[in-house]
């Protein structure tokens, strides 16, 4: 007798194995590149500043994001501790000099530049030494740069360009104006090089030059400060000139000493708990012509000095300079 076979019918109630539900992907948790760095959210009461070598000078640069506000949060504690020979400030947001900004017996030579718009931009330089000449704005482009650039000439030592580069703005609405500024600044620096000047260009240059200069490059390619246009313009200054004069590019001094370092930033947004997470951008620089590099002792970021501004100060120390 033939073996019987079981046939499935419409009423077959045999259970099927349940489908496996795919677990949602775990959100990647941000981890700082260098967790050893300070992530304080208030300005320190005291600072540990390395002793400056003899016969050297220190220049400090600091975007104060409103000088009046920065002073109320401890600006002068940093100034006294650093005891820099020259201090360059950006984004003072002033339209007239502030006589109480620093001790005028220490910093006898104080120079201010203001934007026409009230409470906007503004730069200042305070010096223990008198420069041979001072220029406000970029020559032949003063109208829109007077509140963003101060140049101090120190005879045969160097020319110091203290600068606050314009931000390209939300949705890059000011990127075209930013590129015009970049073009004029490059030409200005090259003109000084053609005169045989040693140049220091410092300040909030408002660009993260490489992917190592910000926490999240992959999501910021069309964000102000990291567009290919801004980075390319900055590279033009750091590369050899292409106009036939064969002028050497300036050197990003901090990156020169820290070629592969990630996670060391000069700006942390007040939003998104960025400071505590050490999630920032390196937007502030000391760049110099190559002839000055043998005089550069150090180029430092004052990581702990956050809280009086959304930026931290940085310093450049030079030896064998007589001002």
Coordinates of C-alpha atoms in Angstrom, one line a residue:
X1 CA 0.0 0.0 0.0
X2 CA 1.4 3.4 -0.9
X3 CA 2.4 5.8 1.9
X4 CA 0.0 8.6 2.5
X5 CA 1.1 12.2 1.9
X6 CA 0.0 15.2 3.9
X7 CA -1.5 18.1 1.8
X8 CA -1.7 21.7 3.0
X9 CA -5.1 23.1 3.0
X10 CA -6.5 26.6 3.3
X11 CA -7.3 25.9 6.9
X12 CA -3.8 24.7 7.8
X13 CA -2.9 26.5 11.1
X14 CA 0.8 25.5 11.3
X15 CA 2.7 28.4 12.9
X16 CA 5.4 30.2 11.0
X17 CA 8.6 31.3 12.7
X18 CA 8.3 35.1 13.6
X19 CA 10.4 37.5 11.5
X20 CA 13.5 38.9 13.3
X21 CA 13.1 42.6 13.9
X22 CA 16.3 44.5 13.1
X23 CA 17.6 46.4 16.1
X24 CA 18.0 50.1 15.6
X25 CA 21.5 51.2 14.9
X26 CA 23.2 52.6 18.0
X27 CA 23.9 56.3 17.8
X28 CA 27.6 56.9 17.8
X29 CA 28.7 58.6 21.0
X30 CA 31.1 61.5 20.6
X31 CA 34.5 60.9 22.1
X32 CA 37.1 63.7 22.2
X33 CA 40.4 63.2 20.4
X34 CA 42.4 64.3 23.4
X35 CA 40.4 63.8 26.6
X36 CA 43.4 65.0 28.7
X37 CA 42.6 68.7 27.7
X38 CA 40.7 70.9 30.2
X39 CA 36.9 71.3 29.5
X40 CA 36.1 73.8 32.2
X41 CA 32.9 75.8 31.6
X42 CA 33.8 78.8 33.7
X43 CA 36.9 81.1 33.5
X44 CA 39.7 80.1 35.8
X45 CA 40.6 82.1 38.9
X46 CA 44.3 81.4 38.3
X47 CA 46.5 80.4 35.4
X48 CA 49.7 78.4 35.1
X49 CA 51.7 80.1 32.4
X50 CA 55.2 78.8 31.4
X51 CA 58.1 81.1 32.2
X52 CA 59.2 83.1 29.2
X53 CA 62.8 82.6 28.1
X54 CA 65.2 85.5 28.6
X55 CA 65.6 87.9 25.7
X56 CA 62.3 86.8 24.1
X57 CA 58.9 88.4 23.5
X58 CA 55.5 86.9 23.7
X59 CA 52.5 88.0 21.5
X60 CA 49.0 87.0 22.5
X61 CA 45.9 86.8 20.3
X62 CA 42.4 86.6 21.7
X63 CA 38.9 86.8 20.3
X64 CA 37.1 88.3 23.3
X65 CA 33.6 88.2 21.8
X66 CA 32.8 91.6 23.4
X67 CA 35.5 93.2 25.4
X68 CA 33.2 94.7 28.0
X69 CA 31.6 91.3 28.7
X70 CA 34.9 89.5 28.7
X71 CA 36.3 91.9 31.3
X72 CA 33.4 91.1 33.6
X73 CA 34.2 87.4 33.4
X74 CA 37.9 87.7 34.2
X75 CA 39.8 89.0 31.1
X76 CA 42.3 90.9 33.2
X77 CA 43.2 87.9 35.2
X78 CA 44.4 86.3 32.1
X79 CA 46.2 89.4 30.9
X80 CA 48.1 89.8 34.2
X81 CA 49.0 86.1 34.2
X82 CA 50.2 86.0 30.6
X83 CA 52.1 89.3 30.8
X84 CA 52.5 89.3 27.0
X85 CA 54.5 92.0 25.4
X86 CA 51.8 92.6 22.7
X87 CA 48.1 91.6 22.9
X88 CA 46.0 91.4 19.8
X89 CA 42.2 91.4 20.4
X90 CA 39.4 90.6 18.0
X91 CA 35.7 91.2 18.1
X92 CA 35.8 93.9 20.7
X93 CA 32.3 95.1 19.7
X94 CA 33.3 98.6 20.6
X95 CA 32.9 101.9 18.8
X96 CA 35.3 103.9 21.0
X97 CA 38.4 103.2 23.1
X98 CA 37.8 101.6 26.5
X99 CA 40.3 103.3 28.8
X100 CA 40.0 100.6 31.6
X101 CA 40.7 97.6 29.3
X102 CA 44.3 97.1 30.4
X103 CA 46.8 98.8 32.7
X104 CA 48.0 101.8 30.7
X105 CA 51.3 101.9 32.7
X106 CA 52.1 98.4 31.4
X107 CA 50.7 98.7 27.9
X108 CA 51.6 102.3 27.1
X109 CA 50.8 101.9 23.4
X110 CA 47.2 101.1 22.6
X111 CA 45.6 101.0 19.2
X112 CA 41.9 100.6 18.3
X113 CA 40.0 100.1 15.1
X114 CA 36.2 100.2 14.9
X115 CA 33.6 99.1 12.5
X116 CA 31.0 101.6 11.4
X117 CA 28.2 99.3 12.6
X118 CA 27.5 99.7 16.3
X119 CA 28.6 96.8 18.5
X120 CA 30.1 94.9 15.6
X121 CA 33.6 93.5 14.8
X122 CA 36.4 95.8 16.2
X123 CA 40.1 95.0 16.8
X124 CA 42.7 96.3 19.2
X125 CA 46.4 95.9 19.9
X126 CA 48.1 96.8 23.2
X127 CA 51.9 96.9 23.3
X128 CA 54.7 97.5 25.8
X129 CA 56.8 98.7 22.9
X130 CA 56.2 101.6 20.5
X131 CA 55.8 100.6 16.8
X132 CA 57.5 102.7 14.1
X133 CA 54.1 103.0 12.3
X134 CA 50.5 101.8 12.6
X135 CA 48.0 101.2 9.7
X136 CA 44.3 100.6 10.1
X137 CA 42.5 98.5 7.6
X138 CA 43.9 96.9 4.4
X139 CA 45.5 99.6 2.2
X140 CA 43.3 100.5 -0.8
X141 CA 40.5 98.4 0.8
X142 CA 40.0 100.4 4.0
X143 CA 36.3 101.1 3.8
X144 CA 35.2 97.6 4.7
X145 CA 38.3 96.5 6.7
X146 CA 39.1 99.4 9.0
X147 CA 37.4 97.6 11.9
X148 CA 39.1 94.3 11.2
X149 CA 42.8 94.9 10.6
X150 CA 45.5 96.8 12.5
X151 CA 49.1 96.6 11.3
X152 CA 52.0 97.5 13.5
X153 CA 55.5 98.0 12.0
X154 CA 58.4 97.3 14.3
X155 CA 61.3 98.7 12.3
X156 CA 63.5 95.9 10.9
X157 CA 62.1 93.2 13.2
X158 CA 58.7 92.3 11.8
X159 CA 55.3 93.6 10.6
X160 CA 52.4 92.4 12.8
X161 CA 49.0 92.1 11.1
X162 CA 46.3 91.7 13.8
X163 CA 43.2 90.6 12.1
X164 CA 39.6 89.5 12.5
X165 CA 38.5 87.9 9.2
X166 CA 34.8 88.2 8.4
X167 CA 32.5 85.2 8.9
X168 CA 30.8 83.8 5.8
X169 CA 27.5 83.8 7.8
X170 CA 24.5 81.5 8.1
X171 CA 23.8 79.7 4.9
X172 CA 27.0 81.3 3.5
X173 CA 25.2 84.5 2.7
X174 CA 28.4 86.5 3.1
X175 CA 30.8 84.1 1.4
X176 CA 31.3 86.3 -1.6
X177 CA 32.3 89.2 0.5
X178 CA 34.5 86.9 2.6
X179 CA 36.3 85.9 -0.6
X180 CA 36.9 89.5 -1.6
X181 CA 38.4 90.1 1.8
X182 CA 40.6 87.0 1.5
X183 CA 41.9 88.2 -1.9
X184 CA 42.8 91.7 -0.6
X185 CA 44.5 90.2 2.5
X186 CA 46.7 87.9 0.4
X187 CA 47.7 90.7 -1.9
X188 CA 48.5 92.9 1.2
X189 CA 50.7 90.2 2.8
X190 CA 52.5 89.6 -0.5
X191 CA 53.1 93.3 -1.0
X192 CA 54.9 93.4 2.4
X193 CA 56.9 90.3 1.5
X194 CA 58.0 92.1 -1.8
X195 CA 59.3 94.9 0.4
X196 CA 61.5 92.3 2.2
X197 CA 59.4 92.5 5.4
X198 CA 59.1 89.7 7.9
X199 CA 55.4 89.2 8.5
X200 CA 53.3 87.9 11.4
X201 CA 49.6 87.5 10.5
X202 CA 47.5 86.6 13.6
X203 CA 44.0 86.7 14.9
X204 CA 40.7 85.0 14.4
X205 CA 41.1 84.0 10.8
X206 CA 37.8 82.2 10.8
X207 CA 38.8 79.1 9.0
X208 CA 39.5 75.5 10.0
X209 CA 42.2 74.8 7.4
X210 CA 42.1 71.0 7.5
X211 CA 39.9 68.2 8.7
X212 CA 42.1 67.9 11.8
X213 CA 41.2 71.5 12.8
X214 CA 37.6 70.8 13.8
X215 CA 35.7 68.1 15.6
X216 CA 33.2 67.1 12.9
X217 CA 34.5 67.8 9.4
X218 CA 32.2 65.4 7.7
X219 CA 29.1 67.3 8.6
X220 CA 30.5 70.8 8.1
X221 CA 31.7 70.9 4.5
X222 CA 29.2 73.7 3.7
X223 CA 29.4 75.4 7.1
X224 CA 31.0 78.8 7.4
X225 CA 34.7 78.4 8.2
X226 CA 35.2 75.0 6.6
X227 CA 34.0 75.6 3.0
X228 CA 36.4 74.6 0.3
X229 CA 36.4 78.2 -0.9
X230 CA 37.6 79.5 2.5
X231 CA 40.2 76.7 3.0
X232 CA 41.5 77.2 -0.6
X233 CA 42.0 80.9 0.0
X234 CA 43.9 80.2 3.2
X235 CA 46.0 77.7 1.4
X236 CA 47.0 80.4 -1.1
X237 CA 48.6 82.4 1.8
X238 CA 50.4 79.3 3.1
X239 CA 51.6 78.2 -0.3
X240 CA 54.2 79.8 -2.5
X241 CA 52.8 82.7 -4.5
X242 CA 51.7 82.0 -8.0
X243 CA 52.0 85.5 -9.5
X244 CA 55.5 85.0 -10.7
X245 CA 57.3 86.5 -7.8
X246 CA 58.1 83.2 -6.2
X247 CA 57.3 84.4 -2.7
X248 CA 57.3 81.7 0.1
X249 CA 54.0 80.9 1.8
X250 CA 53.5 81.8 5.5
X251 CA 53.7 79.0 8.1
X252 CA 51.0 78.0 10.5
X253 CA 53.2 77.9 13.5
X254 CA 51.0 75.8 15.8
X255 CA 50.4 73.2 13.1
X256 CA 54.2 73.3 12.3
X257 CA 54.9 72.0 15.8
X258 CA 51.9 69.7 16.0
X259 CA 51.6 68.3 12.5
X260 CA 49.2 65.5 13.2
X261 CA 47.4 66.6 16.4
X262 CA 43.6 66.4 16.5
X263 CA 41.2 67.8 19.0
X264 CA 43.1 71.0 20.0
X265 CA 40.8 73.9 19.3
X266 CA 40.5 77.6 19.9
X267 CA 36.7 78.0 19.7
X268 CA 33.9 76.2 21.4
X269 CA 30.3 77.1 20.8
X270 CA 28.2 78.0 23.9
X271 CA 25.6 75.6 22.3
X272 CA 25.3 71.8 22.4
X273 CA 27.5 71.6 25.5
X274 CA 30.5 71.8 23.1
X275 CA 33.0 72.9 25.7
X276 CA 32.4 70.0 28.0
X277 CA 32.5 67.6 25.1
X278 CA 35.7 69.2 23.8
X279 CA 33.9 69.6 20.4
X280 CA 35.4 72.7 18.8
X281 CA 37.2 74.4 15.9
X282 CA 40.7 75.8 15.5
X283 CA 40.0 79.2 14.0
X284 CA 42.7 81.3 15.5
X285 CA 46.3 81.4 14.2
X286 CA 49.8 82.8 14.3
X287 CA 51.2 82.5 10.8
X288 CA 54.7 83.8 10.0
X289 CA 57.0 84.2 7.0
X290 CA 59.6 81.4 6.9
X291 CA 62.5 83.8 7.8
X292 CA 61.0 84.1 11.3
X293 CA 60.8 80.4 12.1
X294 CA 64.3 80.2 13.5
X295 CA 63.2 82.8 16.1
X296 CA 60.0 81.0 17.1
X297 CA 60.4 79.5 20.5
X298 CA 56.8 78.3 20.9
X299 CA 53.3 78.6 19.5
X300 CA 50.7 77.7 22.2
X301 CA 47.0 77.4 22.7
X302 CA 45.9 78.5 26.2
X303 CA 43.4 75.6 26.5
X304 CA 42.3 76.4 30.1
X305 CA 41.4 80.0 29.4
X306 CA 37.8 79.4 28.3
X307 CA 34.7 81.0 29.7
X308 CA 35.3 84.7 29.4
X309 CA 34.7 84.3 25.6
X310 CA 33.8 81.4 23.4
X311 CA 37.4 81.5 22.1
X312 CA 40.6 80.8 24.1
X313 CA 43.8 82.9 23.7
X314 CA 46.9 81.7 21.9
X315 CA 50.5 82.9 22.1
X316 CA 53.6 83.1 20.0
X317 CA 57.0 83.5 21.7
X318 CA 60.0 84.8 19.7
X319 CA 63.7 84.9 20.6
X320 CA 66.5 87.3 19.5
X321 CA 64.0 90.2 19.0
X322 CA 64.9 93.7 20.2
X323 CA 61.9 96.1 20.2

